[in-house]
JSON list of C-alpha atoms in Angstrom, two decimals:
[
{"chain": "A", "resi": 1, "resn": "UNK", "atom": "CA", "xyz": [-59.25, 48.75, -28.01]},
{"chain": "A", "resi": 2, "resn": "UNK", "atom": "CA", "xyz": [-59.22, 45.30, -27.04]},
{"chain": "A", "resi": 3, "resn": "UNK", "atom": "CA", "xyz": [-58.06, 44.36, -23.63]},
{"chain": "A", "resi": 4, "resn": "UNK", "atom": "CA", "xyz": [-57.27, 40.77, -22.63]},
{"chain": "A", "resi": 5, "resn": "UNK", "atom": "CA", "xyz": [-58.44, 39.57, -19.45]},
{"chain": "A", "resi": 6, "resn": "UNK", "atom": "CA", "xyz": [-56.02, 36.95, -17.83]},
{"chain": "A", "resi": 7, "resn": "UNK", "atom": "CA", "xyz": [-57.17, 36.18, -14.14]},
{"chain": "A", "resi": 8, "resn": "UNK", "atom": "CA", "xyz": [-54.53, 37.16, -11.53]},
{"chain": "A", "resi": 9, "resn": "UNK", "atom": "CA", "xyz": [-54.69, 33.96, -10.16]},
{"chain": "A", "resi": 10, "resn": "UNK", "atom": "CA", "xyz": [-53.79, 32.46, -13.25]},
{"chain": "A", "resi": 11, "resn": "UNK", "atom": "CA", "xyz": [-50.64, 34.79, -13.62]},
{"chain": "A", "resi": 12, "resn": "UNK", "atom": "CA", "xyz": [-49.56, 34.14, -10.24]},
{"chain": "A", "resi": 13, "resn": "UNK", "atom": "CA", "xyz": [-49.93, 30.03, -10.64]},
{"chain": "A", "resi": 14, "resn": "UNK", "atom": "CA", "xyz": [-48.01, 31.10, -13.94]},
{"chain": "A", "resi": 15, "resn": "UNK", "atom": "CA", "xyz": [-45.20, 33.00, -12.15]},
{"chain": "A", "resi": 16, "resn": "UNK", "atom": "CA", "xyz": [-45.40, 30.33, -9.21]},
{"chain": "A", "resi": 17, "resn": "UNK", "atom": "CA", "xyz": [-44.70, 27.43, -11.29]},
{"chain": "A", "resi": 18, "resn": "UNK", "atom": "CA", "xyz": [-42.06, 28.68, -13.37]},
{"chain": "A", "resi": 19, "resn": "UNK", "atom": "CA", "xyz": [-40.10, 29.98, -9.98]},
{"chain": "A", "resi": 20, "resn": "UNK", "atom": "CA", "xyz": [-40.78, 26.33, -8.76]},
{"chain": "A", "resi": 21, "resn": "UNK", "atom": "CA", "xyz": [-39.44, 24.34, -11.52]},
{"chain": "A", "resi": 22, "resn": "UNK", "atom": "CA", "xyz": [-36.74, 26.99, -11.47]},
{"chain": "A", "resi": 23, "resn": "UNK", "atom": "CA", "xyz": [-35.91, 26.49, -7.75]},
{"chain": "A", "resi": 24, "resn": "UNK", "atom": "CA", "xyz": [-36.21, 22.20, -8.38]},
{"chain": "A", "resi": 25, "resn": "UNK", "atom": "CA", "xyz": [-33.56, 22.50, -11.12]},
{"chain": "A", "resi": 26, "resn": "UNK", "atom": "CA", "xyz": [-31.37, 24.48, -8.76]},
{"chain": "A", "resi": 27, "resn": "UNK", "atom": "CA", "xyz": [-31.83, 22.38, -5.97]},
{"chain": "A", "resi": 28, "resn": "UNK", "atom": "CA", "xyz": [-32.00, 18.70, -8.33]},
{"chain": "A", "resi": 29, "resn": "UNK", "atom": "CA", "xyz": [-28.48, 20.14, -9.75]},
{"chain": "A", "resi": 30, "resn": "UNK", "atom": "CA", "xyz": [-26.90, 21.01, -5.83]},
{"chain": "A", "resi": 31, "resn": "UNK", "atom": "CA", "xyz": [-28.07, 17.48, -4.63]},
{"chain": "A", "resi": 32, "resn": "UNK", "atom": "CA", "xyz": [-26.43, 15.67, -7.41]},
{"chain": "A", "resi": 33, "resn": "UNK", "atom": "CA", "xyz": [-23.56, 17.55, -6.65]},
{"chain": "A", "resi": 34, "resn": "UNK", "atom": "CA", "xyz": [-23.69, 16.97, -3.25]},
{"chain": "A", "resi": 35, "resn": "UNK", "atom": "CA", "xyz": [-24.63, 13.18, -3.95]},
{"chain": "A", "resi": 36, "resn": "UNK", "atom": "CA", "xyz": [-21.12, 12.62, -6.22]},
{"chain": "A", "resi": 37, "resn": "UNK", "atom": "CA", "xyz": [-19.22, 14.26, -3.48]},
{"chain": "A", "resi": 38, "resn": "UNK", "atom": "CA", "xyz": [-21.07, 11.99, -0.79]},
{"chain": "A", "resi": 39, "resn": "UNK", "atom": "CA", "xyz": [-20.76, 9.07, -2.61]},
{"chain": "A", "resi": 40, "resn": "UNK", "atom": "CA", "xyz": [-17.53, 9.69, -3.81]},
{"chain": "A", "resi": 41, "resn": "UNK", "atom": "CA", "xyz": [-16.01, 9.87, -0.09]},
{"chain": "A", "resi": 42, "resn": "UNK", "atom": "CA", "xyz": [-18.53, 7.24, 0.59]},
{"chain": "A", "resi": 43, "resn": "UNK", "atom": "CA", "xyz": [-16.14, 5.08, -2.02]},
{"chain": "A", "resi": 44, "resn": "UNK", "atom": "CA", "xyz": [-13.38, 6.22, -0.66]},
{"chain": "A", "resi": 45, "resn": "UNK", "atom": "CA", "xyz": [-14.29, 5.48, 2.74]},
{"chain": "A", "resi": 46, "resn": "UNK", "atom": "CA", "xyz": [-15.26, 2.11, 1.63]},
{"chain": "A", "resi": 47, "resn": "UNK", "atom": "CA", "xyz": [-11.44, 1.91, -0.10]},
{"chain": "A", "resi": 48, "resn": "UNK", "atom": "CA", "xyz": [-9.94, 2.35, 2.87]},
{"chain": "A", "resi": 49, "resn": "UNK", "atom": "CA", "xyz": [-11.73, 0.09, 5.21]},
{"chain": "A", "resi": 50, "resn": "UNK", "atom": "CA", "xyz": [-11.55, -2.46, 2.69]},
{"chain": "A", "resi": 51, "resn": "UNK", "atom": "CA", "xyz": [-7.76, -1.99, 2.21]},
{"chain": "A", "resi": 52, "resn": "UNK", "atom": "CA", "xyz": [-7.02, -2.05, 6.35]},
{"chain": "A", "resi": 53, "resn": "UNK", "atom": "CA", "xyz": [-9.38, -5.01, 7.03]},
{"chain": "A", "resi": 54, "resn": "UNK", "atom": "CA", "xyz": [-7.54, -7.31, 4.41]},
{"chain": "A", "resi": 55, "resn": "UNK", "atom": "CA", "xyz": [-4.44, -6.39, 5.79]},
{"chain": "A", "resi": 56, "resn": "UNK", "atom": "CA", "xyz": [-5.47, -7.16, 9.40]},
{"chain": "A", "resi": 57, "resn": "UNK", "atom": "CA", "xyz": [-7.16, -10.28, 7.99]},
{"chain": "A", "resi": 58, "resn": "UNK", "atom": "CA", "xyz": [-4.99, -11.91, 5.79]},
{"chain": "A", "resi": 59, "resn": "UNK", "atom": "CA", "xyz": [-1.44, -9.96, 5.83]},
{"chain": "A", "resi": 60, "resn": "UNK", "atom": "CA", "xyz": [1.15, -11.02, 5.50]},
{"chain": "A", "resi": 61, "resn": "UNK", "atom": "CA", "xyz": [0.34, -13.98, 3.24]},
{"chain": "A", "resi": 62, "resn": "UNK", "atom": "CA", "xyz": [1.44, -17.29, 2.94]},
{"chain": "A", "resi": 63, "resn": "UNK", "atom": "CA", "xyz": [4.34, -17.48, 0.26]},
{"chain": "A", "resi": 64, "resn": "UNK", "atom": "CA", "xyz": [2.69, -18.83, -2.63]},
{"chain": "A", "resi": 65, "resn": "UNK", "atom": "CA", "xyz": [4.78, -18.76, -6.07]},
{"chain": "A", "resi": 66, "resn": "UNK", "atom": "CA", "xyz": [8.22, -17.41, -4.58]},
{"chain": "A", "resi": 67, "resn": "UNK", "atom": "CA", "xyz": [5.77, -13.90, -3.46]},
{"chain": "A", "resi": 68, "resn": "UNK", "atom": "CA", "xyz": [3.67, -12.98, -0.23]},
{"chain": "A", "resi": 69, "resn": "UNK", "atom": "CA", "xyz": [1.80, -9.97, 0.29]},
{"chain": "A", "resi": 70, "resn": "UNK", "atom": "CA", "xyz": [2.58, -7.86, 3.01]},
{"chain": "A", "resi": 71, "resn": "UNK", "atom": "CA", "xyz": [-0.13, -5.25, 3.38]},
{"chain": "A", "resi": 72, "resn": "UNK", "atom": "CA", "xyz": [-2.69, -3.35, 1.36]},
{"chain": "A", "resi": 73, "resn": "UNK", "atom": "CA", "xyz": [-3.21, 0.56, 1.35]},
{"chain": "A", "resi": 74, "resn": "UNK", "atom": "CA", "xyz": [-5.32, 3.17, -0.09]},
{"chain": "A", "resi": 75, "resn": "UNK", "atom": "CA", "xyz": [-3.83, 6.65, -0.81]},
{"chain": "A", "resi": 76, "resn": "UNK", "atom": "CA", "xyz": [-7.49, 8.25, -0.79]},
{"chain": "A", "resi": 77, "resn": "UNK", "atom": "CA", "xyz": [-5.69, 11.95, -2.84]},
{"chain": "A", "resi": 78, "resn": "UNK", "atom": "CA", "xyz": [-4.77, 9.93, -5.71]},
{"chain": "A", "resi": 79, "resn": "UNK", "atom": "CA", "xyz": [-7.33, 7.15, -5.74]},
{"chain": "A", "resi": 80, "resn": "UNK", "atom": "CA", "xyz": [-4.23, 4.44, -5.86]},
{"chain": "A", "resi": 81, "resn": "UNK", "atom": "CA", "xyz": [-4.83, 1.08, -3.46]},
{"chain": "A", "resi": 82, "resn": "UNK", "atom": "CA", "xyz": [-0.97, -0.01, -3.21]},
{"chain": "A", "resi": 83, "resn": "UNK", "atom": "CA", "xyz": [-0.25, -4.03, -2.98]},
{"chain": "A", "resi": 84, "resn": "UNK", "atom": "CA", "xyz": [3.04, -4.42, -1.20]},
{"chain": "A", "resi": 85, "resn": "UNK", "atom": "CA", "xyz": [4.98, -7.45, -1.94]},
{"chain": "A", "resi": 86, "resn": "UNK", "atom": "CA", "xyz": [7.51, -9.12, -1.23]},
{"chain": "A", "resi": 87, "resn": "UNK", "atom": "CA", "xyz": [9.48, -11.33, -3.31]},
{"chain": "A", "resi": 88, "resn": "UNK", "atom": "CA", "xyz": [11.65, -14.78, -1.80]},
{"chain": "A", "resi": 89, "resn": "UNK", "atom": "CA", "xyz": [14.22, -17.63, -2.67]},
{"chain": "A", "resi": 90, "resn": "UNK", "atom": "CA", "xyz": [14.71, -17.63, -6.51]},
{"chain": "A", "resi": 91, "resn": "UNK", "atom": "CA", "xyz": [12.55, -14.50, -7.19]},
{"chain": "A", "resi": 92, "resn": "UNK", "atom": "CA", "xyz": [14.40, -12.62, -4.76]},
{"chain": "A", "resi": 93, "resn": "UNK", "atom": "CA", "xyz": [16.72, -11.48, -7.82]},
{"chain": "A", "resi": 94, "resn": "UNK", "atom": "CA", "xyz": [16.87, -7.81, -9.14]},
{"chain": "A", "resi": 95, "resn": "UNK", "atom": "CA", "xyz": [18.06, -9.72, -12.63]},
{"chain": "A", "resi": 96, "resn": "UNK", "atom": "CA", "xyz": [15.75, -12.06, -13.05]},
{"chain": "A", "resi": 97, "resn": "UNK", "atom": "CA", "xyz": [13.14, -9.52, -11.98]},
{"chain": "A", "resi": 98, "resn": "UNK", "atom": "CA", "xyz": [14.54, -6.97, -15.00]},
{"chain": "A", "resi": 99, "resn": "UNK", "atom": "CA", "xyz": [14.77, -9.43, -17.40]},
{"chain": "A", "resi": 100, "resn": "UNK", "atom": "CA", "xyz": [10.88, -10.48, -16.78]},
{"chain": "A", "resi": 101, "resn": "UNK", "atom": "CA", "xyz": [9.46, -7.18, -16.04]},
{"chain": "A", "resi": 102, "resn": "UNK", "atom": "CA", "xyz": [7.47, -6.50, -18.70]},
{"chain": "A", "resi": 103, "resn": "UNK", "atom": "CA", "xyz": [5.92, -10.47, -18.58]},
{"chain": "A", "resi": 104, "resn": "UNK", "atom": "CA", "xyz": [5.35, -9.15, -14.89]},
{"chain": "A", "resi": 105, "resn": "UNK", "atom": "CA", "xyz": [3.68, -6.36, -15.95]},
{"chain": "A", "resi": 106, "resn": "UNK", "atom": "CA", "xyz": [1.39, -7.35, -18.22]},
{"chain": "A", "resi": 107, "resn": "UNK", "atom": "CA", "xyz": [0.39, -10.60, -15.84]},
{"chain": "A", "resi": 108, "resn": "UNK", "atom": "CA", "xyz": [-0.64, -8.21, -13.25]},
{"chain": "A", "resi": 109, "resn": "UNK", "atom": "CA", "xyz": [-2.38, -6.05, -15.74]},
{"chain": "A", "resi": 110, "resn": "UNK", "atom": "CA", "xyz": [-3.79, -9.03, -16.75]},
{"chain": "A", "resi": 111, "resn": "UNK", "atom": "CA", "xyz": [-5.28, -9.92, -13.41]},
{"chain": "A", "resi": 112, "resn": "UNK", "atom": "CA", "xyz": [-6.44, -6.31, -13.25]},
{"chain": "A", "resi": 113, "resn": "UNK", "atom": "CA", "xyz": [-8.12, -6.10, -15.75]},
{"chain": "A", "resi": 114, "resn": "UNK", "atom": "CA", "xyz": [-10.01, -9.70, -15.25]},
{"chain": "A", "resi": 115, "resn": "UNK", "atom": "CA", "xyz": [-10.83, -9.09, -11.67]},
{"chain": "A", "resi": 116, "resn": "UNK", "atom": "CA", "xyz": [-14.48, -8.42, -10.47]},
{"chain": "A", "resi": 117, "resn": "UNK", "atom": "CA", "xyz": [-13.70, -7.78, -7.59]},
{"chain": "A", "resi": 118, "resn": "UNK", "atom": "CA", "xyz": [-12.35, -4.92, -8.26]},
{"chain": "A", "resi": 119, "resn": "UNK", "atom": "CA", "xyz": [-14.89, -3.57, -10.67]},
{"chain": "A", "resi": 120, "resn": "UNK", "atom": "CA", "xyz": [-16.38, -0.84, -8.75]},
{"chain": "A", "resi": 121, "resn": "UNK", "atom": "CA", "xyz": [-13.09, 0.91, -8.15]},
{"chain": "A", "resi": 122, "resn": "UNK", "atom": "CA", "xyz": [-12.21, 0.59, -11.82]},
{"chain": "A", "resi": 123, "resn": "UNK", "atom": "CA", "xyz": [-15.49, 1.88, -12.56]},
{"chain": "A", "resi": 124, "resn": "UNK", "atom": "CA", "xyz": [-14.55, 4.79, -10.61]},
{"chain": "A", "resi": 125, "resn": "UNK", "atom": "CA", "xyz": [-11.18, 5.20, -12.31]},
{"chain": "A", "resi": 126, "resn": "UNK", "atom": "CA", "xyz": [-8.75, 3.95, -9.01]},
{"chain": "A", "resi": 127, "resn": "UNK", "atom": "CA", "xyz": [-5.48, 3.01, -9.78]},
{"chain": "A", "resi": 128, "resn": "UNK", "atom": "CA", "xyz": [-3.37, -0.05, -8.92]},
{"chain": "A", "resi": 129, "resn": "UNK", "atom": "CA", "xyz": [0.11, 0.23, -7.48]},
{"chain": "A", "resi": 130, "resn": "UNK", "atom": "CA", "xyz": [2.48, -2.70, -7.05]},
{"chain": "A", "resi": 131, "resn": "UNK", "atom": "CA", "xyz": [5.56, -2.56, -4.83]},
{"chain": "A", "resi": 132, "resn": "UNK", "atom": "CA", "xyz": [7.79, -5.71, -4.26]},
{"chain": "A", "resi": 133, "resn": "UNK", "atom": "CA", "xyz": [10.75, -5.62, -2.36]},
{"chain": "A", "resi": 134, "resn": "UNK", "atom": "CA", "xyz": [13.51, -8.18, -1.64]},
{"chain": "A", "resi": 135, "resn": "UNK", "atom": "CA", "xyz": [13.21, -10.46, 1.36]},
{"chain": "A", "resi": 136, "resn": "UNK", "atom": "CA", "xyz": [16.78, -10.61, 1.68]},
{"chain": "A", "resi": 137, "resn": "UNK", "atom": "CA", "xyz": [17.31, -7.13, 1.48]},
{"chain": "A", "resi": 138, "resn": "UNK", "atom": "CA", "xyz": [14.19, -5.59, 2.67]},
{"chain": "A", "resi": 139, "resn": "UNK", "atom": "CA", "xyz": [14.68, -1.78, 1.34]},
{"chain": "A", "resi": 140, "resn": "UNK", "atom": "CA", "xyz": [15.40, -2.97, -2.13]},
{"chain": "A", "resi": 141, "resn": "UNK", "atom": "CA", "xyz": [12.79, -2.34, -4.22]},
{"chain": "A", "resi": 142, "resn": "UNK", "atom": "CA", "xyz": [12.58, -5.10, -7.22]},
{"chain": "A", "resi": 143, "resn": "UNK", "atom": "CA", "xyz": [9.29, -3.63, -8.78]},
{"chain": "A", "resi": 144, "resn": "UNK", "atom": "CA", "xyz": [7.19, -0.77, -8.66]},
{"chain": "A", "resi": 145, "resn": "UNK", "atom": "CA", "xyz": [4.37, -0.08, -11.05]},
{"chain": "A", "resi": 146, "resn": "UNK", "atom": "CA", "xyz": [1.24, 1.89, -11.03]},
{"chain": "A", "resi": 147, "resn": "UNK", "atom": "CA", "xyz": [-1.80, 0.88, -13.23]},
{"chain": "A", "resi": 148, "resn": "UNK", "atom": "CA", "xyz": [-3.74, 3.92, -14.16]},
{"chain": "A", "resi": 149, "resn": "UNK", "atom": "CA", "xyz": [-7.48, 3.50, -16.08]},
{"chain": "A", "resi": 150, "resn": "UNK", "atom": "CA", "xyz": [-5.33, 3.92, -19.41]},
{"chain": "A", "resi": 151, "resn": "UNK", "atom": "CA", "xyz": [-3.78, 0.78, -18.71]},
{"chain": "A", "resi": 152, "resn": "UNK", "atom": "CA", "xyz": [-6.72, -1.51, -17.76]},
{"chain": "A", "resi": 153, "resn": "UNK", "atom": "CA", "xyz": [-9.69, -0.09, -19.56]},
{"chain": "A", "resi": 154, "resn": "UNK", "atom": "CA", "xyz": [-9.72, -2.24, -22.73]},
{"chain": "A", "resi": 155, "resn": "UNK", "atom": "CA", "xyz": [-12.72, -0.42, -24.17]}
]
């Protein structure tokens, strides 16, 4: 009978290891969990504070091109920053606004998709809503479209 000798401190560096790497995985697999989640709110948090400082800072905007914008908000559920508009003087026209809404469409799709500045919430798949209302008739709402990642990501 031949017996094989394997040291005991071999078998328990064996046994050791294998529960260590095992453990690593475990715990490399929770923190990268853990780490989307973080820096997922982390984005999020950033999305917000971004949206409520430009709106303090610069809202409402000069009228430039018949349009101003009135605020900027961040819907952090559905991952949608929402531009609210408002259109004035000749723009301020539900027909003229339905008879160029799909050139109004695609020019702010246009200037979604070309922004880098807003690269690192398209990267993380944020949508794009725009609301303009009438500045004659405040509660009238002339356009109101939401860009998804289906819309902007060209590749």
């Amino acid at each position: 009978m031949i017996i094989f000798f394997v040291p005991l401190h071999e078998i328990k560096a064996k046994d050791i290891m294998r529960k260590s790497v095992t453990l690593l995985f475990f715990i490399g697999i929770t923190g990268l969990a853990l780490l989307s989640t973080s820096c997922r709110n982390k984005l999020e948090d950033r999305a917000q504070q971004e949206a409520q400082e430009y709106t303090m800072k610069y809202c409402p905007t000069p009228v430039y091109n018949y349009s101003r914008t009135d605020s900027l908000t961040f819907d952090p559920k559905s991952h949608t920053f929402t531009y609210h508009c408002t259109l004035t003087d000749v723009m301020d026209n539900s027909d003229i606004i339905a008879k160029n809404k799909e050139n109004l469409s695609q020019g702010l799709l246009k200037a979604i998709i070309s922004s880098t500045q807003l690269k690192t919430y398209k990267d993380a798949n944020y949508n794009f809503r725009y609301l303009i209302h009438s500045a004659s008739q405040p509660k009238n709402i002339l356009f109101d479209k939401t860009y998804t990642p289906k819309d902007y990501q060209t590749e």
